Structures are given as C-alpha cells and as structure tokens.
Short mmCIF file of C-alpha atoms and ligand atoms in Angstrom, two decimals:
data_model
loop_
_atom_site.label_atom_id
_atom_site.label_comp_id
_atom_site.label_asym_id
_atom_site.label_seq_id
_atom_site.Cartn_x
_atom_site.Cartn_y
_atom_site.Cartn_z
CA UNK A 1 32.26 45.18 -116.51
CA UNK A 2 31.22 43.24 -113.52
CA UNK A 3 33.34 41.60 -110.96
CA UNK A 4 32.67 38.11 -111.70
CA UNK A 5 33.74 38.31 -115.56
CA UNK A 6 36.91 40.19 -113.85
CA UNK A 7 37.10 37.16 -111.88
CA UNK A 8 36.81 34.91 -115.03
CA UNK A 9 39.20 36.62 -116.67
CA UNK A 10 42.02 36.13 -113.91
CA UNK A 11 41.00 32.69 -113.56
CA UNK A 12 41.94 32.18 -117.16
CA UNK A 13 45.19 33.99 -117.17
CA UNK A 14 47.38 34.93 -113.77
CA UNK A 15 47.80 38.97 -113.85
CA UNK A 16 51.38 39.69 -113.86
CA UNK A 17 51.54 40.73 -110.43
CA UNK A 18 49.97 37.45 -109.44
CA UNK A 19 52.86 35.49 -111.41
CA UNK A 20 55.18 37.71 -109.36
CA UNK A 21 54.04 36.89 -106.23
CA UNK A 22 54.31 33.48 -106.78
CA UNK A 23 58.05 34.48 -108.06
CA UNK A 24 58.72 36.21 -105.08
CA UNK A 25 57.44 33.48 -102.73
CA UNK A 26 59.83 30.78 -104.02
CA UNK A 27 62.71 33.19 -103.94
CA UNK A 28 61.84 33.63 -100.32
CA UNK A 29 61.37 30.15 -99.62
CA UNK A 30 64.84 29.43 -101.33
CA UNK A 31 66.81 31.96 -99.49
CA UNK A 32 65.38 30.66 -96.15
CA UNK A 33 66.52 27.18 -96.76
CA UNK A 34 70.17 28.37 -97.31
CA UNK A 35 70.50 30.80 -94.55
CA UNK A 36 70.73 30.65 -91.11
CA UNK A 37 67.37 31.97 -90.61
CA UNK A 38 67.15 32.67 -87.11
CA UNK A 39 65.00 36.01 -87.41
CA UNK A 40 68.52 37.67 -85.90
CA UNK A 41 70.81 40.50 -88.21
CA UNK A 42 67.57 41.74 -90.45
CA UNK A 43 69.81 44.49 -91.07
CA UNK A 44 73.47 44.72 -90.19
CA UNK A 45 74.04 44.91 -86.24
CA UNK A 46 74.89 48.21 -84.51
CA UNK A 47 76.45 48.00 -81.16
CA UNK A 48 80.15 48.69 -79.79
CA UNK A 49 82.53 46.13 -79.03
CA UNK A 50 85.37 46.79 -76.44
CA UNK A 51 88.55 45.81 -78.55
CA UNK A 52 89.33 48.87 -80.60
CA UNK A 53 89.87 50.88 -78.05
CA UNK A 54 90.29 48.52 -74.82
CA UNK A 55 92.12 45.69 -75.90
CA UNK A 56 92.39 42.97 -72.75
CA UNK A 57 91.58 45.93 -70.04
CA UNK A 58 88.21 45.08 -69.57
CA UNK A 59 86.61 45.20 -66.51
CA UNK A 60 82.92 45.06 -64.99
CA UNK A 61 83.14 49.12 -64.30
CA UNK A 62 84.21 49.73 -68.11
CA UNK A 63 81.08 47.44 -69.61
CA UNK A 64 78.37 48.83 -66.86
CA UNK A 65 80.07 52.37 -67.67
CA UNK A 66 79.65 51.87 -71.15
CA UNK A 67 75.95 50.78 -71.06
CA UNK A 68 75.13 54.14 -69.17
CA UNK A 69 77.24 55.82 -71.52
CA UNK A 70 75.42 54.32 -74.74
CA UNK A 71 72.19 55.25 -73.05
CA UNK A 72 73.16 59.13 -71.88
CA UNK A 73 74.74 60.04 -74.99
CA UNK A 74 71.98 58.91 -77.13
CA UNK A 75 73.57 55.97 -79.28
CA UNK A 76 71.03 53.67 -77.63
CA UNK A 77 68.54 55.46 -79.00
CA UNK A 78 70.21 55.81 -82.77
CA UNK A 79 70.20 51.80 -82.59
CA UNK A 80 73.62 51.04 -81.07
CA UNK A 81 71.94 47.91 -78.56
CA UNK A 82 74.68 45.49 -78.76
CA UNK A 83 77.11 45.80 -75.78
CA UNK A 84 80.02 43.42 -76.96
CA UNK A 85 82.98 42.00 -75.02
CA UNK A 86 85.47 40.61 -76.53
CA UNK A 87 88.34 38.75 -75.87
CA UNK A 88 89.91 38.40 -72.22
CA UNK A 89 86.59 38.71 -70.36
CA UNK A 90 86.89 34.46 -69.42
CA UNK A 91 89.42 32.97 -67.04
CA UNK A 92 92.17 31.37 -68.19
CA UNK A 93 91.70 27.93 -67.71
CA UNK A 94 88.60 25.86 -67.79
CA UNK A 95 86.54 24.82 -64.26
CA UNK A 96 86.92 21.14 -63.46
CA UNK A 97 83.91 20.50 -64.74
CA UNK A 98 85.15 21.57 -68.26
CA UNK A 99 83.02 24.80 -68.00
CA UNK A 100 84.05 28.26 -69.59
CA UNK A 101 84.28 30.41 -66.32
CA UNK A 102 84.35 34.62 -65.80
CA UNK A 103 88.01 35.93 -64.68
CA UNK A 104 86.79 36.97 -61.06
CA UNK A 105 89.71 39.40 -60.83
CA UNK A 106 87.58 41.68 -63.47
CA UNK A 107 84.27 40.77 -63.59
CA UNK A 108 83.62 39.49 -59.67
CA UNK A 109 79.62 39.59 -60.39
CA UNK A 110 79.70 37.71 -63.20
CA UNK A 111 78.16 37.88 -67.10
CA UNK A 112 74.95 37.18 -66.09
CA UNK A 113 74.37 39.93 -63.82
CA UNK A 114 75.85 41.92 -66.53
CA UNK A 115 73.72 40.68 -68.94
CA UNK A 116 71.16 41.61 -66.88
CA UNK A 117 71.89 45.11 -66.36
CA UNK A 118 72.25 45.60 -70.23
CA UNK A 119 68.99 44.19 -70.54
CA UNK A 120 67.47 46.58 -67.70
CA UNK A 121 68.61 49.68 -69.79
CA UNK A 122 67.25 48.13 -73.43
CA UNK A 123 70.45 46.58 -74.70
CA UNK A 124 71.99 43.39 -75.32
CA UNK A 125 75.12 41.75 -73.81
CA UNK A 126 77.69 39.86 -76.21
CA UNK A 127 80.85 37.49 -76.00
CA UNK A 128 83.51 36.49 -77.41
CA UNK A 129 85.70 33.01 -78.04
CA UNK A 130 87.48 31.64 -80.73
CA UNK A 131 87.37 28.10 -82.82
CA UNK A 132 90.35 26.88 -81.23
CA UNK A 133 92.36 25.90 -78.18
CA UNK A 134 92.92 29.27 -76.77
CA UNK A 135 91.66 32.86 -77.67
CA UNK A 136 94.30 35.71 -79.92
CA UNK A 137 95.19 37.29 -76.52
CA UNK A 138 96.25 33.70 -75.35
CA UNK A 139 94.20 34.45 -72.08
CA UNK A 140 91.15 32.59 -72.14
CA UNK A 141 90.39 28.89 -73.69
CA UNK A 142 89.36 28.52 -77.20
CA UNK A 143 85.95 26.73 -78.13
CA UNK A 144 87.12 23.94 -79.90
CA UNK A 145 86.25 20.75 -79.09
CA UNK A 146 83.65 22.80 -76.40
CA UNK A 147 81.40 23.99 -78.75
CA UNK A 148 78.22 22.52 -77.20
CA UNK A 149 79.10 23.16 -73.84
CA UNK A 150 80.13 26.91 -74.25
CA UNK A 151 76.79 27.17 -75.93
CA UNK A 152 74.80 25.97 -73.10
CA UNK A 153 77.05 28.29 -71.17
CA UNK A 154 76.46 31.57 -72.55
CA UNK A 155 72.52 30.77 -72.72
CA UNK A 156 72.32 30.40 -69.38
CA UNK A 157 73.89 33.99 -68.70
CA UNK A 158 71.54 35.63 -71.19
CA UNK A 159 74.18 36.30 -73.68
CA UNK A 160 72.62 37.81 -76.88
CA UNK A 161 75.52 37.83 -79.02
CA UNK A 162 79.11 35.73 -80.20
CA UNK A 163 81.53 36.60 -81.86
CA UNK A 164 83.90 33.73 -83.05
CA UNK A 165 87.60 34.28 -83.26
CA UNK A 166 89.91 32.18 -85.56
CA UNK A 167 93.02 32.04 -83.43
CA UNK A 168 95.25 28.62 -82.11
CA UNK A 169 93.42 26.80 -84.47
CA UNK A 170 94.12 22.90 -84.98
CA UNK A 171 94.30 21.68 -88.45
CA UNK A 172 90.73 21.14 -89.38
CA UNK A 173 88.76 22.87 -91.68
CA UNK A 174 87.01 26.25 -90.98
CA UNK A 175 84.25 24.82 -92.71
CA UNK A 176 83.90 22.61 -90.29
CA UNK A 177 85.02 24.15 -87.25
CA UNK A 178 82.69 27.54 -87.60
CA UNK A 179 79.78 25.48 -88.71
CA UNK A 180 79.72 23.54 -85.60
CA UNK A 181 79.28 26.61 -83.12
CA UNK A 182 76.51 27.35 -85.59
CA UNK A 183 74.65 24.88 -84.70
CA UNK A 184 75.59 24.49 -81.09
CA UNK A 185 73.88 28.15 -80.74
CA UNK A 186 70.70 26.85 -82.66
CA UNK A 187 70.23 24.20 -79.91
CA UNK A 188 70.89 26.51 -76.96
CA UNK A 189 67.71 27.55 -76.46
CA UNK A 190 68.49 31.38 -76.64
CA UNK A 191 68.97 33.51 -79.72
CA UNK A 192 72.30 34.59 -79.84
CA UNK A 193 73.70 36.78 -83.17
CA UNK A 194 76.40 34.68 -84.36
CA UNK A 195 79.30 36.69 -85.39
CA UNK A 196 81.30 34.72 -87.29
CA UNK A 197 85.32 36.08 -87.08
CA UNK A 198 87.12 33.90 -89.45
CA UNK A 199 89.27 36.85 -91.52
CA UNK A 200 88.06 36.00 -95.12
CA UNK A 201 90.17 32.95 -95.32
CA UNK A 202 88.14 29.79 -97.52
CA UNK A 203 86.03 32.26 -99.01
CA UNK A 204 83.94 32.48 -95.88
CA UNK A 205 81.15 34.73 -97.91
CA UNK A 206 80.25 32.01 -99.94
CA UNK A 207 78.87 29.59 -96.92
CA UNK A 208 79.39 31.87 -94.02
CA UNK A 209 75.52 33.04 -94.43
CA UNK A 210 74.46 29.49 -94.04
CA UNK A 211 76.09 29.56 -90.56
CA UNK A 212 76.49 33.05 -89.19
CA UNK A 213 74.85 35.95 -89.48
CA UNK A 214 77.74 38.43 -90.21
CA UNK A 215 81.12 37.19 -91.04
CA UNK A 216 84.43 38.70 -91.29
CA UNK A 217 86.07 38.96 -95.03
CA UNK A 218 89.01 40.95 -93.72
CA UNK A 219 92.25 40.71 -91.60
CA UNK A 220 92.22 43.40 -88.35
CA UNK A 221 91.53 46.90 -88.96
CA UNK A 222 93.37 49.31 -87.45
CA UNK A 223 92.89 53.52 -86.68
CA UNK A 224 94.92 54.35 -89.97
CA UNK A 225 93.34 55.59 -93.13
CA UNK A 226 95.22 52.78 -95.70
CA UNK A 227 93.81 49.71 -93.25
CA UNK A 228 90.54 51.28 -93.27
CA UNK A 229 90.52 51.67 -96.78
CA UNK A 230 92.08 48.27 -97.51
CA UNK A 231 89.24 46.86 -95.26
CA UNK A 232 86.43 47.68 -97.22
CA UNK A 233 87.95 47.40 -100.79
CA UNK A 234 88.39 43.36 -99.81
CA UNK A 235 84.47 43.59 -98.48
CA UNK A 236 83.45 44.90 -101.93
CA UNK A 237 84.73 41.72 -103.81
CA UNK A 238 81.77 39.99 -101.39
CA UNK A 239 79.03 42.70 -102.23
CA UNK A 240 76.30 39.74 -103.64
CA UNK A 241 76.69 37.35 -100.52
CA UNK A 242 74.99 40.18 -98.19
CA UNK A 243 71.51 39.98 -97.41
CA UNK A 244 69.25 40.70 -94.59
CA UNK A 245 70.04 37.47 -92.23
CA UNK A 246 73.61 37.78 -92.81
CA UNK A 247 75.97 40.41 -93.63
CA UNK A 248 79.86 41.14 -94.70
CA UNK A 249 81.70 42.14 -92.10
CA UNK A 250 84.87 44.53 -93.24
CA UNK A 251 85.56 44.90 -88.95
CA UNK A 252 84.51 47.12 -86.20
CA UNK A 253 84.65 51.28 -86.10
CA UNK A 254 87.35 53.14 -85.56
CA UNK A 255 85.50 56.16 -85.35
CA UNK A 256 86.61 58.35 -82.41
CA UNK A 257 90.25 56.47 -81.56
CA UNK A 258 91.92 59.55 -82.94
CA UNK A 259 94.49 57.80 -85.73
CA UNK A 260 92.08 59.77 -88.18
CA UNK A 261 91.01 62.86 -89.01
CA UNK A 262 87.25 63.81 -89.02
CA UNK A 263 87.13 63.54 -92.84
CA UNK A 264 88.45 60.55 -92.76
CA UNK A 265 86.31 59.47 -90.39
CA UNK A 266 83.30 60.62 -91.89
CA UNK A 267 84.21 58.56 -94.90
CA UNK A 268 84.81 55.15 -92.61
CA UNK A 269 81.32 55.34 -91.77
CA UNK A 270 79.81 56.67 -94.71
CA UNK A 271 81.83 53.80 -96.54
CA UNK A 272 80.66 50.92 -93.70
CA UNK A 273 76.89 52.70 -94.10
CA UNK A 274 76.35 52.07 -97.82
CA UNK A 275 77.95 48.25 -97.58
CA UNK A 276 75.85 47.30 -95.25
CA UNK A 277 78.54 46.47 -92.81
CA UNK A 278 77.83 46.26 -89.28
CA UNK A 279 78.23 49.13 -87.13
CA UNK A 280 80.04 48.40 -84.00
CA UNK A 281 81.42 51.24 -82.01
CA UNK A 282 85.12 50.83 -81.13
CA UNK A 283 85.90 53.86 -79.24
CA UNK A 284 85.19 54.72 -75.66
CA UNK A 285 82.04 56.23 -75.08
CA UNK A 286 82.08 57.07 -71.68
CA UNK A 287 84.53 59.98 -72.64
CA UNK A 288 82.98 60.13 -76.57
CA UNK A 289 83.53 63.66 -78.36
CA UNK A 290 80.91 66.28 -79.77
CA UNK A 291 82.37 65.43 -82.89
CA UNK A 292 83.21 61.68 -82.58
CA UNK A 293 79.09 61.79 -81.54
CA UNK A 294 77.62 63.94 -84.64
CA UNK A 295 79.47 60.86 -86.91
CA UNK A 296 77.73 58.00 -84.96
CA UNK A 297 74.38 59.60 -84.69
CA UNK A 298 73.82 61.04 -88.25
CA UNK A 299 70.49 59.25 -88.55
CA UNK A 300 70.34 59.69 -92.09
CA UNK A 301 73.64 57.89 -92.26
CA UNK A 302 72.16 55.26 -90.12
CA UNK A 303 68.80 55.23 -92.60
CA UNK A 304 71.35 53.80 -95.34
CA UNK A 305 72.75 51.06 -93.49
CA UNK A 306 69.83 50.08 -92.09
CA UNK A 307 67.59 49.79 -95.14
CA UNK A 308 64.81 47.13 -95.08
CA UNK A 309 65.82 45.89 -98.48
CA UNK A 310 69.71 45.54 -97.16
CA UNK A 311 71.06 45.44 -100.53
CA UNK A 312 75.11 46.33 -100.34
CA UNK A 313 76.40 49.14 -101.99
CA UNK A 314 79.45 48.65 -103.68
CA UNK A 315 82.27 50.43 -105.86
CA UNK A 316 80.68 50.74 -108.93
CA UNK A 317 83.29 53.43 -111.33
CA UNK A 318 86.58 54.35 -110.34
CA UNK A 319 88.13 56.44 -112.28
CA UNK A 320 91.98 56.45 -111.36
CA UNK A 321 93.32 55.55 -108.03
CA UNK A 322 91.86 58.71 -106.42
CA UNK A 323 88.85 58.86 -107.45
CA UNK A 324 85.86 56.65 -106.97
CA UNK A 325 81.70 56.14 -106.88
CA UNK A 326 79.93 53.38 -104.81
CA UNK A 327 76.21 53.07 -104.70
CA UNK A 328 73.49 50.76 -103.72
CA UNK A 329 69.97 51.23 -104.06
CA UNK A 330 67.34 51.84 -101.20
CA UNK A 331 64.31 51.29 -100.46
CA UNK A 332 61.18 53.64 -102.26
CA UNK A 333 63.38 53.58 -105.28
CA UNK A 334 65.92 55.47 -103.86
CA UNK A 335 69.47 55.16 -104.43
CA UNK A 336 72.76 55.79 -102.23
CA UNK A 337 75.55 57.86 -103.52
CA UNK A 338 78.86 58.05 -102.48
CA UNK A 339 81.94 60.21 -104.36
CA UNK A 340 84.71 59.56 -103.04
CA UNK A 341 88.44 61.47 -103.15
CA UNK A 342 91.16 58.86 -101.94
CA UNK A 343 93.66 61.30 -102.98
CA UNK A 344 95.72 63.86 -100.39
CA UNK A 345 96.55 66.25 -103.03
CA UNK A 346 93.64 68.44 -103.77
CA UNK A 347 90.25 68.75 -104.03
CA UNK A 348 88.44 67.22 -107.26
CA UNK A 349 85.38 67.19 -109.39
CA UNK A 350 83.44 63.85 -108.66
CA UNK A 351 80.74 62.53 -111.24
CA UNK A 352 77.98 59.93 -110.56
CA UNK A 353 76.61 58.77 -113.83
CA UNK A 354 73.08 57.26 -114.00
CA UNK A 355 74.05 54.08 -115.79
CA UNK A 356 77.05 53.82 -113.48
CA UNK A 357 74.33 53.37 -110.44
CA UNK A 358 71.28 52.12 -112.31
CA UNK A 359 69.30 54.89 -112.86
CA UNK A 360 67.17 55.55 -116.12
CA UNK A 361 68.51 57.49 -118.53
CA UNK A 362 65.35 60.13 -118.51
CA UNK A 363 64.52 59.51 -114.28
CA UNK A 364 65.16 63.16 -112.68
CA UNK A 365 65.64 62.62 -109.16
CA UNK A 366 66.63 65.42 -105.67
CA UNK A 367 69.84 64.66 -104.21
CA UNK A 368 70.48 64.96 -100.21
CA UNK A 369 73.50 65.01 -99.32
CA UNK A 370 73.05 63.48 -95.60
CA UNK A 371 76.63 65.17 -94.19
CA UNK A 372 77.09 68.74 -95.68
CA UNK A 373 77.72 70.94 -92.92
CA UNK A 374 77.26 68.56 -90.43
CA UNK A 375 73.56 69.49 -91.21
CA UNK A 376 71.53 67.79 -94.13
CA UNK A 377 71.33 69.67 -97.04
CA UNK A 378 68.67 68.99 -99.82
CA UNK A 379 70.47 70.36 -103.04
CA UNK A 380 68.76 72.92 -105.25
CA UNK A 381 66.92 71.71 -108.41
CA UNK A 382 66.85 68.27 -109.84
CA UNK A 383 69.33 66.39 -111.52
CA UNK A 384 68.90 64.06 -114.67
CA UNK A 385 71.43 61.98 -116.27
CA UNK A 386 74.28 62.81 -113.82
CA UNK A 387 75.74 64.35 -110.60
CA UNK A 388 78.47 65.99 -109.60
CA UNK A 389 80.19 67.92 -106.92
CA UNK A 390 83.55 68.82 -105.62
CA UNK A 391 85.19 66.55 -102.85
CA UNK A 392 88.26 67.40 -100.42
CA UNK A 393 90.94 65.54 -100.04
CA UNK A 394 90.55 62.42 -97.92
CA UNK A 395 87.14 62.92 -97.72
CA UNK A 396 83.60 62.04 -99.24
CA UNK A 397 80.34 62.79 -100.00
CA UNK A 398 76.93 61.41 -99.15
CA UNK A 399 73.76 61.77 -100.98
CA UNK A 400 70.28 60.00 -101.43
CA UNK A 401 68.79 60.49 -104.79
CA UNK A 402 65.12 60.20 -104.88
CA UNK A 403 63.18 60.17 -108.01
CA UNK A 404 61.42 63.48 -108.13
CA UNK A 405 57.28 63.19 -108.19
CA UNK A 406 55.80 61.77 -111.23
CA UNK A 407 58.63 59.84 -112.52
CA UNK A 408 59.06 57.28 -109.66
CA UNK A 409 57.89 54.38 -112.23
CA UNK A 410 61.13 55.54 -114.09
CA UNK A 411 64.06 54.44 -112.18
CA UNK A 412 65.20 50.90 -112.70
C1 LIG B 1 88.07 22.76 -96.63
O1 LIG B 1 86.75 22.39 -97.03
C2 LIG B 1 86.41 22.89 -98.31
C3 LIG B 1 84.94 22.66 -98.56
O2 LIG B 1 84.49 21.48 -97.97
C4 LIG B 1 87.33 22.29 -99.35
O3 LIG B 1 87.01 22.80 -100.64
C5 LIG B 1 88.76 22.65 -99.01
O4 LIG B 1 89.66 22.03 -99.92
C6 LIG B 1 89.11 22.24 -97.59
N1 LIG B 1 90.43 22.77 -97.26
C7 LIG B 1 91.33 22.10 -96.58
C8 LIG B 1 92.63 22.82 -96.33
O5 LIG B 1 91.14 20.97 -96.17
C1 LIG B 2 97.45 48.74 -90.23
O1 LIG B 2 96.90 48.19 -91.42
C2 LIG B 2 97.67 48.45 -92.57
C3 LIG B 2 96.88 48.06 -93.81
O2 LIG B 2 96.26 46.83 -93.66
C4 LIG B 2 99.00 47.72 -92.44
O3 LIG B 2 99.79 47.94 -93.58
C5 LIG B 2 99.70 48.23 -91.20
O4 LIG B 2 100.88 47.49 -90.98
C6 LIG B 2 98.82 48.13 -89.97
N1 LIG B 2 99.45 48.83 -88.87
C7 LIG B 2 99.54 48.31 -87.67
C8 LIG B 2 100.15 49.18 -86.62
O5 LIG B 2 99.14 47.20 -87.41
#
C-alpha cells in the first residue's frame, strides 16, 4: 500500500490515536485555565521547614546551618531544595513605611543575603506570614490588608517560596482573603511556590488549586502516631483535587523528632509518598540520624511521590480498623502498593486485590517492595490476581508492581 492512499485514508477518518490527541489537548487546555499555572509544584515540593522541630528559635546560624547540613548529608541531592522559614523570622511591628521588616536580633544580615546563600549551594529560600493581622506565634504582623506590599517585599529578597498561615483572621472570607496573596505573588515579578496554609476549613481543595499550589486540608500535625494518622485519613477525602500544579497538603514531616518509632516512621513517609503530599523535612538536620537519614533518602520512596503523572494514591479497601490498602498508579503502568497494619496487637496477613487497585484480572506483574530490610527487595516470582504479605504492628509495607514483559498492554 503506498503512503499517499495511507494518507487518504486518515484524511477520511481520524485514527484513534489522532482523536486522542485532540482529547488530550483540550483536557490540557482546560486544566490550565483553572489552575494556577505558574510552571511551580510539577510534583509535590520537597524541602524542610523549621517549625516541627524549631518552633520561634530561629536564627540566621540555624537556617545557614541547615543549608550546609541539607547539602553534606545528601538530602539536597535526593530533592529536598526548599529551605523554609516559618513563622517568627519578621519583626514584630511593621517599618514606618508599612514594610514587613527582618527581626535584627536573629537574622542581623537579613533574608536576602540568606536567600542568597541558599541559592549559592542549589536551594531555595522560603517564608512565611499569615492572612491576617498578626502571625499564630503573635510575633510578627499578619498579611492582611498588605498583601501587595509583602509581595513586592519578598521578591525583592529572592524569596522562592510562601507559605500562608490562617491565624488572627478578620471576618472575611478565606475565599477571598487567600485568593488575594495569590495574585499579589503573580504580579511580583518572581516565582514564588505558594503554599497555601488555611487547615481544610471551606473546603479549600475544591478552589485552593486555582490559587495555590499546595494547600493544607488538615489541622497541625504533631510527632504522635494518632495525629499522623488522623492527618492523612482527612487528606484522602481530597485524593481527586491533586494534580501536578497543585497538591494536598496533610502537613510537614515528623520524621526524625523522636515521638515515633522507626516503623512508624517509615509508614509517615511511605503514607505522605503515595498521596502525593509534599515532603518537607521537620526535624533538625544538622544533628539528623543514620536512621532518621535512610527514611528521607529512600529514593525509591522518593520515585513514588515524585511521579510525573502525580496521580494521589489513596485508601482504597480497609478491611476493619487495623487493617488497610492504599494505592495509586505510576507512571509505565506501574502501580503503588501500600498494606498497612494500624493495629498494636500483632502482626497480620495483608491482601492487595487487583480490582481493589485497578489491575486486570489476567495482568501478572513483579512486586518491589522499596523498604524491606532497609534494602530493596524485588520479590521472587510473579504475582497475578493478588498480593499478600505479613505486616508488623504499627508498621507498613511498600511495593511497586510492574506488569511483567509481554503483558504491559494488560493493566488498566
Ligand atoms: C465564603 O464564600 C463561599 C464561596 O464564595 C460561600 O459559599 C460561603 O458561604 C462564604 N462563607 C462565609 C462564612 O461567608
Ligand atoms: C496531637 O494530635 C492528636 C490527633 O490530632 C490530638 O488528639 C492531640 O491532642 C495532639 N497532641 C498535642 C500535644 O497537641
């Protein structure tokens, strides 16, 4: 047959990968309308944020510490670029000229030469405020009312990041008052990450990606294994609204503060991995553990959360209040696995059934489970229809199922 009947013959009728493309191109063209679109949060933001383990006793020394600690230890490398502070870096009033100011007790040379030295090492300096009059610690002015102003502000340190407190709000709407800093950062003339910090009150998943590029659909976590858990159960209600762009936020690590054990901790990020969350380090990592490191760097751990197709994973069969499965699917047809044992008592028998995370029937696939042994561990043979294994107490476990050669076209 020669090309130009071929040719003809397309003419005549669209192939169905043509019709697809067009499909696909509208989709596109939709989502990018409703977003915020800035080309920021492609995948969910890594970093580390001082607050978890800091709280107001921030200093210069501690943020310059922590960039040469993010860099020595490796995290810089795994992806970890955001350096965040958060609240209590500002002074607490406002210059005369109305203008946001550093505290020059703590940071006497200022964000920008901060900012700076983050950006000599690779990384990215963030801040903090809050849509209000004042910040939660009380210690610094709120945004409200400043919104264009603090805007301008933190562009002109090189700030790369905000995150947007909810605290000594007036009346008015969050809908209004987080929208507005949204667009104040569009018109600073610097890409900043919004971050938007508005604890899941007015449904904030449902317009925050319009506005923000992560928000928060939770209260505060804290280092305990029932506020960790409690966290991302909320987040799972919000699994559709995530997308590359913007991203639920169930609240920063814990990993490393010490409230939990290393199961437990393996399961907070294994759990914040396969929702897509964002992975900000709370801990300190100037004085980080072996251990506390071999959770943050698992770069197959990583690989899930930062898949290109950023496509949550969510709880998908529980089957009584111990045990559960959440899944998501990857890119390459590849799916993530979790089996989870909330219980204390004993270990148990976890099953992941195809249907359950939308695999086909027939489709054979390897299973890795990305923590056993604190090693990788592809499992022996090939599994069809189901898996299962045996979880501790309090703990998890992590695989990636891949369809096995010659039956990729199989998985759905
Ligand atoms: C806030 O705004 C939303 C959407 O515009 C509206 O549905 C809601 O009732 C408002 N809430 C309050 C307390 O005004
Ligand atoms: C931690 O969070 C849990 C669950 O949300 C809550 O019940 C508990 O009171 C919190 N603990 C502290 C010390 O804030």
């Amino acid at each position: 047959m020669s090309s130009s009947s071929g040719f003809q013959r397309r003419r005549r009728s669209p192939s169905p990968a043509a019709l697809l493309g067009v499909v696909l191109a509208v989709a596109v063209a939709v989502g990018a309308s409703t977003a915020r679109d800035d080309g920021l949060g492609r995948t969910p933001q890594m970093g580390w944020s001082s607050w978890n383990h800091f709280g107001c006793g921030i200093n210069e020394m501690v943020i310059r510490s922590t960039v040469d600690a993010l860099v020595s230890t490796g995290l810089a490398n795994a992806g970890y670029t955001y350096v965040n502070l958060d609240d209590c870096w500002a002074d607490n009033q406002r210059t005369e000229q109305g203008l946001m100011s550093v505290n020059p007790k703590t940071f006497p040379s200022g964000i920008k030469a901060l900012a700076d030295y983050a950006h000599s090492k690779g990384l990215k300096l963030g801040l903090y405020s809050s849509a209000g009059t004042r910040t939660c610690s009380d210690k610094m002015p709120g945004s409200l009312g400043h919104e264009d102003i603090d805007a301008k502000t933190f562009a002109s340190w090189d700030a790369d990041y905000l995150k947007y407190d909810n605290c000594y709000r007036d009346d008015s709407n969050e809908t209004v008052r987080f929208p507005k800093m949204s667009l104040a950062l569009s018109n600073a003339g610097r890409p900043i990450f919004y971050s938007i910090c508005e604890w899941g009150f007015m449904n904030v998943a449902t317009w925050g990606g319009q506005y923000g590029n992560s928000w928060r659909t939770t209260g505060d976590i804290n280092d305990t294994w029932a506020s960790m858990l409690s966290n991302i159960d909320t987040n799972d209600a919000y699994a559709g609204y995530a997308k590359p762009g913007g991203w639920n936020d169930p609240d920063m690590l814990e990993v490393g503060n010490g409230g939990m054990s290393y199961r437990e901790y393996v399961v907070h990020f294994s759990l914040w991995a396969i929702a897509k969350a964002p992975l900000i380090i709370g801990c300190d990592v100037s004085s980080i553990s072996k251990e506390t490191l071999s959770i943050l760097t698992n770069s197959e751990v990583i690989a899930i959360n930062q898949d290109p197709i950023g496509i949550q994973g969510k709880k998908v069969r529980k089957y009584d209040d111990e045990i559960e499965v959440w899944a998501g699917p990857l890119s390459q047809q590849r799916t993530a696995v979790l089996l989870l044992n909330r219980g204390a008592a004993g270990s148990r028998q976890v099953t992941a059934a195809w249907p359950d995370i939308v695999i086909g029937a027939g489709v054979a696939v390897e299973a890795r489970d990305v923590w056993e042994d604190r090693e990788h561990e592809t499992l022996p043979g090939k599994f069809t229809g189901s898996l299962t294994a045996e979880v501790a107490p309090h703990s998890c476990k992590l695989f990636v199922l891949t369809p096995v050669a010659g039956q990729a076209g199989g998985a759905s």
